[in-house]
PDB file of C-alpha atoms in Angstrom:
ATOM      1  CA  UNK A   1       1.590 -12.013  32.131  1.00 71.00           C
ATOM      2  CA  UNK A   2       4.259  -9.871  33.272  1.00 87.00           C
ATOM      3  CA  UNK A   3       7.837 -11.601  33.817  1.00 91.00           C
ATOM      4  CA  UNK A   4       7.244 -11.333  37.716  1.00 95.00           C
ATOM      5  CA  UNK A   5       4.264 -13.568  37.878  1.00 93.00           C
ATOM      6  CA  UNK A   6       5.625 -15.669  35.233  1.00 95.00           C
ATOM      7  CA  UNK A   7       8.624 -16.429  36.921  1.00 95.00           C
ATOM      8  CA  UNK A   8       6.539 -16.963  40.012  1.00 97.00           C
ATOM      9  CA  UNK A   9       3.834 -18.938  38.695  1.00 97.00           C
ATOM     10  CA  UNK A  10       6.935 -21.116  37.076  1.00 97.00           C
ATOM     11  CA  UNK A  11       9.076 -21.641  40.425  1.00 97.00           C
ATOM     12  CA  UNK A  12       5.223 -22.986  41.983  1.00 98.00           C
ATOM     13  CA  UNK A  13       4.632 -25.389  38.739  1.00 98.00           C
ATOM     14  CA  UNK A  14       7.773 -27.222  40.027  1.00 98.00           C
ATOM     15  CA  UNK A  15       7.158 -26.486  43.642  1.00 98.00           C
ATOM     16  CA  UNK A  16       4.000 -28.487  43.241  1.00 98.00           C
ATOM     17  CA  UNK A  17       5.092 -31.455  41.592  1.00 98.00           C
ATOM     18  CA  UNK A  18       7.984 -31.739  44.198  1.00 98.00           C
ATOM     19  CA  UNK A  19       5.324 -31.010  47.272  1.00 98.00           C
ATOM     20  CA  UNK A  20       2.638 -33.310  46.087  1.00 98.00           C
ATOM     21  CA  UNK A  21       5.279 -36.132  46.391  1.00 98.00           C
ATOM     22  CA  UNK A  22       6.055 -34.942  49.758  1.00 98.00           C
ATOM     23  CA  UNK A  23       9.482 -36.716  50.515  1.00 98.00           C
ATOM     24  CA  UNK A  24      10.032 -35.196  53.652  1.00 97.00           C
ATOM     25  CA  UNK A  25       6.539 -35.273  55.023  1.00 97.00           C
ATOM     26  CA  UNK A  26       6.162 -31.144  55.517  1.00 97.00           C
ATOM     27  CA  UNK A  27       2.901 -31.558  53.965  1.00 98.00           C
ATOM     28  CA  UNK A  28       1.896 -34.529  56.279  1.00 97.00           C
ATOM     29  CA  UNK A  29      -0.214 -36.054  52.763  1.00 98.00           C
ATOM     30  CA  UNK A  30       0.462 -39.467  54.548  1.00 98.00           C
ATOM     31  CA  UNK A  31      -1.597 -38.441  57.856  1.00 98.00           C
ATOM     32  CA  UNK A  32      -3.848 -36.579  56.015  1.00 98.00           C
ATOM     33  CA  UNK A  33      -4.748 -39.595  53.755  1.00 98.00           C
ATOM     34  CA  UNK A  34      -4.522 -41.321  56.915  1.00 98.00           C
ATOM     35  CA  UNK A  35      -7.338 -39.381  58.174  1.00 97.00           C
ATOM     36  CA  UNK A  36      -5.763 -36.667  60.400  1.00 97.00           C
ATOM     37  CA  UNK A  37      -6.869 -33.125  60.066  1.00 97.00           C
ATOM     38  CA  UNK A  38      -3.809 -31.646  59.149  1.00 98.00           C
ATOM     39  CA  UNK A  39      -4.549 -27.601  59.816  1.00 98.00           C
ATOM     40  CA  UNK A  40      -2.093 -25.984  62.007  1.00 98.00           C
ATOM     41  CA  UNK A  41      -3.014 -25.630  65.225  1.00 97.00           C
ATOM     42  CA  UNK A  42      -3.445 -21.519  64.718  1.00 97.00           C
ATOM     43  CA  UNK A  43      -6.371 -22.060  62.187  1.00 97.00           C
ATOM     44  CA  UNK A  44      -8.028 -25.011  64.153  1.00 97.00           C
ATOM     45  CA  UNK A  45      -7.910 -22.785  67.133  1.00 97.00           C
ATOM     46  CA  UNK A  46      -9.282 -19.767  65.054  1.00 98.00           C
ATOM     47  CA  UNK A  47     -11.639 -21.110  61.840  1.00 97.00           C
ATOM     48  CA  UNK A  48     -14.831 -22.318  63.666  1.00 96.00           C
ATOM     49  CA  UNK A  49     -17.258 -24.207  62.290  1.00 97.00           C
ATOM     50  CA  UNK A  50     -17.605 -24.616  58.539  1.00 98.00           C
ATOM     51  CA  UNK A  51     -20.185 -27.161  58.273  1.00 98.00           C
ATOM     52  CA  UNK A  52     -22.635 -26.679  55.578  1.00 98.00           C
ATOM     53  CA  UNK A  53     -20.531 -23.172  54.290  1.00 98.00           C
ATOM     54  CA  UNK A  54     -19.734 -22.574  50.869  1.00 98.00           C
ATOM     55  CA  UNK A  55     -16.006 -22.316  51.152  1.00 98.00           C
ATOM     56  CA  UNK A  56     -13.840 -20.422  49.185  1.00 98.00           C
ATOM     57  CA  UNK A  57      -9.500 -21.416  49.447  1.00 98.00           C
ATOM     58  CA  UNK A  58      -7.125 -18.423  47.897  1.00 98.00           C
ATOM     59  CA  UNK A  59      -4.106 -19.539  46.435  1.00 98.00           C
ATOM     60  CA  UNK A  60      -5.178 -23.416  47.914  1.00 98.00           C
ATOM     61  CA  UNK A  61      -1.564 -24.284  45.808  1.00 98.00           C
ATOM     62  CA  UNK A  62      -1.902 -28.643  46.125  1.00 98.00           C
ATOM     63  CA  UNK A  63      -5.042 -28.596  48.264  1.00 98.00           C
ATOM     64  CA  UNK A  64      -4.358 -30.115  51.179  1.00 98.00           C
ATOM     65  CA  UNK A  65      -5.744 -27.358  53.464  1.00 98.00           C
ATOM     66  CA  UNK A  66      -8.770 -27.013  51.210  1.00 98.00           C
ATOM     67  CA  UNK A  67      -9.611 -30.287  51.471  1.00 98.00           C
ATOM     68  CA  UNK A  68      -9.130 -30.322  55.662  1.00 98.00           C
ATOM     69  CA  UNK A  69     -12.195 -28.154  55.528  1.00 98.00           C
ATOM     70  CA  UNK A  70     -13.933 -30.464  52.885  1.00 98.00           C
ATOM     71  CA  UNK A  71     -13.490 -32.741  55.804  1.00 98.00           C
ATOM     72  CA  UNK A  72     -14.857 -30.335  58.071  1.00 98.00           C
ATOM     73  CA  UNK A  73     -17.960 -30.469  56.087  1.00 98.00           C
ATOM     74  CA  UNK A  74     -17.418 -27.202  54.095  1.00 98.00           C
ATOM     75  CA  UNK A  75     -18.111 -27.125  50.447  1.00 98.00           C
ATOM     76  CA  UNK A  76     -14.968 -26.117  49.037  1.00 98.00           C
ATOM     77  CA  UNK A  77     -13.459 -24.472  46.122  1.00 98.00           C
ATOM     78  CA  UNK A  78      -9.722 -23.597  45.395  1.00 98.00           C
ATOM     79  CA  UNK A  79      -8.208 -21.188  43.594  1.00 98.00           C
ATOM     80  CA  UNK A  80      -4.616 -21.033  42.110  1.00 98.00           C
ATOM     81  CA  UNK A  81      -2.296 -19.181  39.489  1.00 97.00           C
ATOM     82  CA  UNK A  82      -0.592 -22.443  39.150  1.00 98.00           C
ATOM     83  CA  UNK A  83      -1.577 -25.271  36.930  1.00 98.00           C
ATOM     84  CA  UNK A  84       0.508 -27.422  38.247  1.00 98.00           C
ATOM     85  CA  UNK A  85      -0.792 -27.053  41.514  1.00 98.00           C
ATOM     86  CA  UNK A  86      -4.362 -27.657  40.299  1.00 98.00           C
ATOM     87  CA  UNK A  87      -3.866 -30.599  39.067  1.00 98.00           C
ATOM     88  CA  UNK A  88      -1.933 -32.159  42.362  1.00 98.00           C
ATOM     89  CA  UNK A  89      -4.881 -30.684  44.011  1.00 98.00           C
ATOM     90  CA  UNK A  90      -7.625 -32.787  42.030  1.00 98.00           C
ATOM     91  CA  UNK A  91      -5.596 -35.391  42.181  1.00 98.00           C
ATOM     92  CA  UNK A  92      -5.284 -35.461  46.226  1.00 98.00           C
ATOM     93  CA  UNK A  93      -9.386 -34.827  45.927  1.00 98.00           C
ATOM     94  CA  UNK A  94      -9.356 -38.091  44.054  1.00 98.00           C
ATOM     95  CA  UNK A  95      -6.982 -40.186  46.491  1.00 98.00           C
ATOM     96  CA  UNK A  96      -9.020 -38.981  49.467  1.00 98.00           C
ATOM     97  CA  UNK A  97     -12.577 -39.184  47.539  1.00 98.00           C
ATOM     98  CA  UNK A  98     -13.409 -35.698  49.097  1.00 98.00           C
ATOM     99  CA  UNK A  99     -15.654 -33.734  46.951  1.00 98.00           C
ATOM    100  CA  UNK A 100     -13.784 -30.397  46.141  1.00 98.00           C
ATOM    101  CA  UNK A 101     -13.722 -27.965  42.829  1.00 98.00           C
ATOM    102  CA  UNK A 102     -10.440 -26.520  41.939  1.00 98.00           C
ATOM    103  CA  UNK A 103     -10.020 -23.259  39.468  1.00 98.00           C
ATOM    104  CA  UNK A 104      -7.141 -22.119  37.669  1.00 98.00           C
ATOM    105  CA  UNK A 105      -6.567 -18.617  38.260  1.00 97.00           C
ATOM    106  CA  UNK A 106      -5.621 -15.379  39.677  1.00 97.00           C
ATOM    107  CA  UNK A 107      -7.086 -14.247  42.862  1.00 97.00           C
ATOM    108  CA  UNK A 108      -7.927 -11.032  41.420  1.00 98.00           C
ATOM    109  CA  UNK A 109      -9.933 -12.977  39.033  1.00 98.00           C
ATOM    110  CA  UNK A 110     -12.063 -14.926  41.470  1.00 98.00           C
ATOM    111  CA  UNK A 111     -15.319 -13.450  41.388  1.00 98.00           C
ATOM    112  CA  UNK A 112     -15.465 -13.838  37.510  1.00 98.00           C
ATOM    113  CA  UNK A 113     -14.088 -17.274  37.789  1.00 98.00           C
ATOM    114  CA  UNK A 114     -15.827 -18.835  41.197  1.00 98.00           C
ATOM    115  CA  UNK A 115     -18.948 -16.222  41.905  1.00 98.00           C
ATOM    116  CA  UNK A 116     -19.962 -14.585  44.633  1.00 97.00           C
ATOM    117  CA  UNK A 117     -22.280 -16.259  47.065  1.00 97.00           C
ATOM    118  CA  UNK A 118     -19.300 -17.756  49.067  1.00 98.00           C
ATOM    119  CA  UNK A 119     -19.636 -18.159  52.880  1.00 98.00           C
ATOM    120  CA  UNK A 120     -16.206 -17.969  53.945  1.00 98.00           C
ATOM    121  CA  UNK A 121     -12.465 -17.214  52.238  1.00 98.00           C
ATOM    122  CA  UNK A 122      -9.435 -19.145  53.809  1.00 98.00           C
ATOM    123  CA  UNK A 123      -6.319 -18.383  52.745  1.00 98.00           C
ATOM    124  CA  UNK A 124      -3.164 -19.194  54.839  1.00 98.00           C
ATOM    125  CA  UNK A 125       0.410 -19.097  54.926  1.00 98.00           C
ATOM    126  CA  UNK A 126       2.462 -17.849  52.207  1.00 96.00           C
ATOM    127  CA  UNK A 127       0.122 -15.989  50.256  1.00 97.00           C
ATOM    128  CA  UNK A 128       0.065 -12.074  50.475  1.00 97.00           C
ATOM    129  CA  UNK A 129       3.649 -11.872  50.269  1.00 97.00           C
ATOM    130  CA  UNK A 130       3.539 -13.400  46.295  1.00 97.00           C
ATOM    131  CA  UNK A 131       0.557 -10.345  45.355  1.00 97.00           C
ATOM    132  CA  UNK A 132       1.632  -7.194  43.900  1.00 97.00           C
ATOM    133  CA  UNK A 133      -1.913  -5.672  44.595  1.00 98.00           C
ATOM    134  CA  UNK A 134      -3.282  -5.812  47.939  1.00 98.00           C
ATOM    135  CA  UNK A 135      -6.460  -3.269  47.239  1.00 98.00           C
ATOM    136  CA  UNK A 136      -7.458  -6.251  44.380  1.00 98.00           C
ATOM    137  CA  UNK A 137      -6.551  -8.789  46.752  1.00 98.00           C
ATOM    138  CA  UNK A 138      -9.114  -7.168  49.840  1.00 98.00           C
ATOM    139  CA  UNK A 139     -11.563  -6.025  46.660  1.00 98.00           C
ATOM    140  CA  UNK A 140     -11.769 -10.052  45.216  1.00 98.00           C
ATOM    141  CA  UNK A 141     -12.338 -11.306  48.954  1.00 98.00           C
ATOM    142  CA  UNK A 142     -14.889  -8.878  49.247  1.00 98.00           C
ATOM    143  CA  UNK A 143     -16.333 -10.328  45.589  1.00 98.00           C
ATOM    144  CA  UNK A 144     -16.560 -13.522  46.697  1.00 98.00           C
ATOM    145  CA  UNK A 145     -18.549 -13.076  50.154  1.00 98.00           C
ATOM    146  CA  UNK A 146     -22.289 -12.826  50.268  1.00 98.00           C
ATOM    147  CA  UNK A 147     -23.176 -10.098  52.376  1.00 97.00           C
ATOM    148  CA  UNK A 148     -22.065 -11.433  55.870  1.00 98.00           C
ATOM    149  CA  UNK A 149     -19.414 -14.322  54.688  1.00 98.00           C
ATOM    150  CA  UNK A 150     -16.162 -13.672  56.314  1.00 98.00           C
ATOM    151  CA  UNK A 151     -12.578 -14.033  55.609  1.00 98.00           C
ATOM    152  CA  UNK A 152      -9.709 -16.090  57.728  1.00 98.00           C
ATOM    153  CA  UNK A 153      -6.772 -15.008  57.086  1.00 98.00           C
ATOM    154  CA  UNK A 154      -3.367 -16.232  59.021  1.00 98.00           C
ATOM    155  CA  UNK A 155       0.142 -15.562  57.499  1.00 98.00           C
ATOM    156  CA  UNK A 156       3.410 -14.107  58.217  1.00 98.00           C
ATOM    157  CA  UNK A 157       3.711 -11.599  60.303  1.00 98.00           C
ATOM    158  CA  UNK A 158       4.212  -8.624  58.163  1.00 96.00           C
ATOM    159  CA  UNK A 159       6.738  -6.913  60.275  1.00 96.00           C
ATOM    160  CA  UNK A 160       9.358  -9.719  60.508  1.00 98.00           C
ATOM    161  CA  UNK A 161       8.707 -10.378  57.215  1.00 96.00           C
ATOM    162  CA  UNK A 162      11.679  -7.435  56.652  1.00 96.00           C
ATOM    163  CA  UNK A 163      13.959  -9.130  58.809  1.00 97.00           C
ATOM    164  CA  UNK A 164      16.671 -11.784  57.570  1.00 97.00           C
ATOM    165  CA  UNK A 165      19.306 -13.991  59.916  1.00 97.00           C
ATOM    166  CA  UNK A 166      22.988 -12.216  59.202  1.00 97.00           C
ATOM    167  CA  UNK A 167      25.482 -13.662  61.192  1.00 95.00           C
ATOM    168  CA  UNK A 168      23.642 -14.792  63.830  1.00 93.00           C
ATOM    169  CA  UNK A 169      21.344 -12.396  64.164  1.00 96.00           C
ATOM    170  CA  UNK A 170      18.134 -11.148  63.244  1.00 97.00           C
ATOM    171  CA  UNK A 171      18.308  -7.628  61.548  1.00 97.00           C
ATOM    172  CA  UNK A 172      16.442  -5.813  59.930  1.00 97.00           C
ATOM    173  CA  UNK A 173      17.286  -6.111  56.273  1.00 97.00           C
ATOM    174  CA  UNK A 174      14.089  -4.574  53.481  1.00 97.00           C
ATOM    175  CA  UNK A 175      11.835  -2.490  53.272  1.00 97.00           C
ATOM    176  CA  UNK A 176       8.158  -1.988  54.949  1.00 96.00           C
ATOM    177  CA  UNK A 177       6.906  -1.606  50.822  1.00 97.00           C
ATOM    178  CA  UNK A 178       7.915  -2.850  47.623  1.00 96.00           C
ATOM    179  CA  UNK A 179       6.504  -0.874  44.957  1.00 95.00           C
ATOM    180  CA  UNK A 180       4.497  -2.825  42.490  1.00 94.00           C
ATOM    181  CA  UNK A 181       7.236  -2.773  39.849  1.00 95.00           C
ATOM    182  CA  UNK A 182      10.066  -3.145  42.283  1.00 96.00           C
ATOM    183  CA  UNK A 183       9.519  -6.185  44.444  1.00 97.00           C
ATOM    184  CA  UNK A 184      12.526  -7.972  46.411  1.00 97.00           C
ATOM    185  CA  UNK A 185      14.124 -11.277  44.417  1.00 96.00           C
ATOM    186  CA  UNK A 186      14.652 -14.460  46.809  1.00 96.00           C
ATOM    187  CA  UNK A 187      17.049 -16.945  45.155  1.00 96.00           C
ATOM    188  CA  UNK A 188      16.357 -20.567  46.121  1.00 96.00           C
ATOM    189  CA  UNK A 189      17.945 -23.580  44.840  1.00 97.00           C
ATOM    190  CA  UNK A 190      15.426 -26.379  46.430  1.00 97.00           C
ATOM    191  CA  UNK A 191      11.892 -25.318  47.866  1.00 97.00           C
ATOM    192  CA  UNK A 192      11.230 -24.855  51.702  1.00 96.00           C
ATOM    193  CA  UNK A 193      10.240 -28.262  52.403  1.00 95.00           C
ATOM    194  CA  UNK A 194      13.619 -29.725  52.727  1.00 95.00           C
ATOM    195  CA  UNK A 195      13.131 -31.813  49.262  1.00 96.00           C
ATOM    196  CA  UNK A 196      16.589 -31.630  47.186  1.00 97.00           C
ATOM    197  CA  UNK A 197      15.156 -31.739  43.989  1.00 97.00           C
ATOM    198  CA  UNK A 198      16.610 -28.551  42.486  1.00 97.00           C
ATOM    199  CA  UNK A 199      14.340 -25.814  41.299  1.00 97.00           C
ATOM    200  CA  UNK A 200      14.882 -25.192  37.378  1.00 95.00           C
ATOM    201  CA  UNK A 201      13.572 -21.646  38.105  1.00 95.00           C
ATOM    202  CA  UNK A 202      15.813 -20.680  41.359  1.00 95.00           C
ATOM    203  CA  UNK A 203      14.419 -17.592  42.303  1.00 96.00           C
ATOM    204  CA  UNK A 204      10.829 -15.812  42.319  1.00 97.00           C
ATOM    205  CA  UNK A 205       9.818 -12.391  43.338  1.00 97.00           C
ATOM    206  CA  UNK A 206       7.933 -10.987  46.513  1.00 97.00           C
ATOM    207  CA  UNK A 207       6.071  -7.768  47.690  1.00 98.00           C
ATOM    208  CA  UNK A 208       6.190  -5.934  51.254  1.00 97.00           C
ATOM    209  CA  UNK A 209       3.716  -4.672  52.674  1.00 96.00           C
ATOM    210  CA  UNK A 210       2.586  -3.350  56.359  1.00 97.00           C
ATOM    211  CA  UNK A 211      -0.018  -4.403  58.832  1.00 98.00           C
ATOM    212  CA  UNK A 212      -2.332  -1.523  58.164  1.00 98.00           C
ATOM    213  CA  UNK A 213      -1.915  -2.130  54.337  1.00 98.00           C
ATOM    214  CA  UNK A 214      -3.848  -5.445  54.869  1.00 98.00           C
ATOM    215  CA  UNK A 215      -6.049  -3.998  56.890  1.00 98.00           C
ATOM    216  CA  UNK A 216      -6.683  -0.908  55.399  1.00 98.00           C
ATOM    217  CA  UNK A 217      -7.199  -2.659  51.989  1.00 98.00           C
ATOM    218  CA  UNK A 218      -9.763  -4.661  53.754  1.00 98.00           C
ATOM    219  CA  UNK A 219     -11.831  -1.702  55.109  1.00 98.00           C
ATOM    220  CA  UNK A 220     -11.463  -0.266  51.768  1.00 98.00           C
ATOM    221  CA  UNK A 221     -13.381  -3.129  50.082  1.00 98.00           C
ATOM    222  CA  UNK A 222     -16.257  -2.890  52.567  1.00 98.00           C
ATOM    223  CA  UNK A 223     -14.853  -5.711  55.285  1.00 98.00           C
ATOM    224  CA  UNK A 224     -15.276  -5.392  58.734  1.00 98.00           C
ATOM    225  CA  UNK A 225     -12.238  -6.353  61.019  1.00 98.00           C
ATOM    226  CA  UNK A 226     -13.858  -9.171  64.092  1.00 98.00           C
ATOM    227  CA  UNK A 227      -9.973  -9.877  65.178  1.00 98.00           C
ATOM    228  CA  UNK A 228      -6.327  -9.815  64.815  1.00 98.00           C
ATOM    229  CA  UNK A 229      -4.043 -11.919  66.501  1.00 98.00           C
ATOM    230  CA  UNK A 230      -0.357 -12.147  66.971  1.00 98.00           C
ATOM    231  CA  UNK A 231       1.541 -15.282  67.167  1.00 98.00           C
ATOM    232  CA  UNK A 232       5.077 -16.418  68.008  1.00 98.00           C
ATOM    233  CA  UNK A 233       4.831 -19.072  66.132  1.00 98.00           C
ATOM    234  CA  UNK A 234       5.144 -20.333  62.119  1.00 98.00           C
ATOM    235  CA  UNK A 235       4.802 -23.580  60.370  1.00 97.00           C
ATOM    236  CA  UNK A 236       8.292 -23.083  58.806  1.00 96.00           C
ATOM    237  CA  UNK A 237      11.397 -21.978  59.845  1.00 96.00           C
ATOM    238  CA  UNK A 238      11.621 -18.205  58.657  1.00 97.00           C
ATOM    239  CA  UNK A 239      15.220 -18.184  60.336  1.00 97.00           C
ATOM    240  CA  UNK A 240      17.263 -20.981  59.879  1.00 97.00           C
ATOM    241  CA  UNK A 241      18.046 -20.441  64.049  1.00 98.00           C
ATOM    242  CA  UNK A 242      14.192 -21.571  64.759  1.00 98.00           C
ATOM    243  CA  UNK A 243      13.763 -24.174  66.542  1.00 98.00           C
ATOM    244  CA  UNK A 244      10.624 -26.873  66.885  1.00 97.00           C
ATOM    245  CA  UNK A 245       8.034 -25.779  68.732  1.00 97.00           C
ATOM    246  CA  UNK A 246       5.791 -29.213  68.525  1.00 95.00           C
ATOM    247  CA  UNK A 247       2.435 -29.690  66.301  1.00 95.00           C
ATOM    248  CA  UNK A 248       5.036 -28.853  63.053  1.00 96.00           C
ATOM    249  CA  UNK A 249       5.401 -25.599  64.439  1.00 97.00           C
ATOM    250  CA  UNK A 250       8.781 -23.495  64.681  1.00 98.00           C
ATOM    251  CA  UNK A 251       9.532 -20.302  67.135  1.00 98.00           C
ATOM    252  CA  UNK A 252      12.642 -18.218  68.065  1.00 98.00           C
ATOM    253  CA  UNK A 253      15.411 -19.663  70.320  1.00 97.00           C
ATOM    254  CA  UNK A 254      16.114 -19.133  74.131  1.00 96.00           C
ATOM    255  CA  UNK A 255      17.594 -15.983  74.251  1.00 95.00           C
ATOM    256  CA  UNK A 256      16.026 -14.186  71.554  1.00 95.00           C
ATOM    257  CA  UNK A 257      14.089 -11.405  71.852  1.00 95.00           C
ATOM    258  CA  UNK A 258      10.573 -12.651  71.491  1.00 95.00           C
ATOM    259  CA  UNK A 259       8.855 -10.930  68.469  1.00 96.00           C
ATOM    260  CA  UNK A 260       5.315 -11.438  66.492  1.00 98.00           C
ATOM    261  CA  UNK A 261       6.047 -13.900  63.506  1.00 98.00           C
ATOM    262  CA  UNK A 262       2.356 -14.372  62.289  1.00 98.00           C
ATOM    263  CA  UNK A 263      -0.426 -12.942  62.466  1.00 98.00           C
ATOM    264  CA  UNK A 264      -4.279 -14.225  61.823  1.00 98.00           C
ATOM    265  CA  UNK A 265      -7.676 -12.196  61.511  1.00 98.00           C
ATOM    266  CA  UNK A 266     -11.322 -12.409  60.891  1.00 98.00           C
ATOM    267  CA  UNK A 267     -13.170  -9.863  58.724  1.00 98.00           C
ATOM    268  CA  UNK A 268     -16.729  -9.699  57.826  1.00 98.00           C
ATOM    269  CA  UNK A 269     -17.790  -8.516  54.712  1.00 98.00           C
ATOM    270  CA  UNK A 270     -20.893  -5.587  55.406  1.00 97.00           C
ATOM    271  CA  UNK A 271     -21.406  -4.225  52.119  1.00 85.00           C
TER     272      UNK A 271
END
């Protein structure tokens, strides 16, 4: 494994313990245990019905989402680089007594590892950004799908994605492309949840990438694109000047030029 993913896949190892205990409730484990479907409001509004799919969760990290749609009445698998993560997954499965499989695994990997007579592919927040192949990425959704299956996909807008708060202000601050060997370095002493717990690894590596990257990697692989959406909305706070938005979402303050921080799609696979 090169030291990028290693690092990587060893920042999410203790991410995972630390969200899986979920101190500060980010993950809402309590309402989901509870009952509650805890999607964000984006991919309820956007998923459709699932019932009776085969199901297929990229980089599903503790589960949580993956097993939302078990409750949907998908049948769901997740796949994820970290072990860590797999385990706090099958152990959530187990607390909720949802039936769920969870794989171990690169994403590039998942046809070999899951098959290819999957339904649907969710994947969700937080999980381009961390791939330093997006042409693998679009070719192991396509891998997956039967003939017809589709992908969801909803994430961070790519765009503001090379933006950072300096001083105040938003600014535009990387590049529209990392190459693969190059990406940006984010130093982090505690995770995004608001947990303290310090991070033994403190940093981890990410790739840029624009819109018609994702997209074009997606025609590439023989997908068909059913819709893209724009949202002003996230489920975290990108810039620390976000504010709430309700339904644990976060958006830009009065006063700031509105801008598209995520963005969600459909894509059908056709050959």
């Amino acid at each position: 494994m090169d030291p990028f993913k290693l690092s990587n896949r060893q920042n999410w190892d203790q991410r995972a313990d630390i969200h899986a205990l979920d101190r500060t409730g980010f993950y809402a484990i309590d309402a989901f245990l509870a009952g509650e479907d805890t999607l964000y409001p984006i991919e309820k509004a956007e998923i459709g019905d699932v019932t009776g799919l085969k199901l297929a969760h990229f980089q599903c990290h503790i589960g949580v989402d993956t097993l939302c749609l078990a409750r949907r009445g998908a049948a769901v698998t997740g796949i994820d680089f970290s072990p860590r993560a797999i385990a706090q997954a099958q152990a959530l499965a187990g607390r909720a007594d949802l039936a769920a499989k969870f794989v171990e695994g690169e994403v590039y990997d998942a046809p070999a590892l899951i098959g290819n007579d999957f339904d649907v592919v969710f994947t969700s927040w937080g999980t381009i950004c961390w791939l330093d192949d997006i042409n693998a990425w679009a070719a192991a959704v396509a891998g997956v799908l039967k003939p017809g299956g589709r992908l969801y996909f909803a994430d961070t807008h790519p765009a503001i994605e090379q933006h950072e708060q300096i001083e105040g202000s938003i600014r535009l601050h990387y590049d529209w492309r990392s190459a693969k060997e190059r990406p940006e370095r984010f130093d982090s002493a505690t995770t995004y949840t608001g947990d303290e717990t310090p991070l033994a690894v403190a940093y981890a590596f990410e790739w840029m990438r624009g819109v018609s990257d994702v997209i074009g990697a997606l025609l590439k692989a023989g997908m068909r694109l059913d819709f893209l959406h724009e949202h002003e909305l996230l489920p975290f706070k990108l810039f620390p000047m976000m504010v709430p938005a309700g339904d644990r979402l976060f958006k830009l303050p009065p006063g700031v030029p509105r801008a598209p921080l995520a963005l969600s799609l459909q894509a059908t696979r056709i050959r």
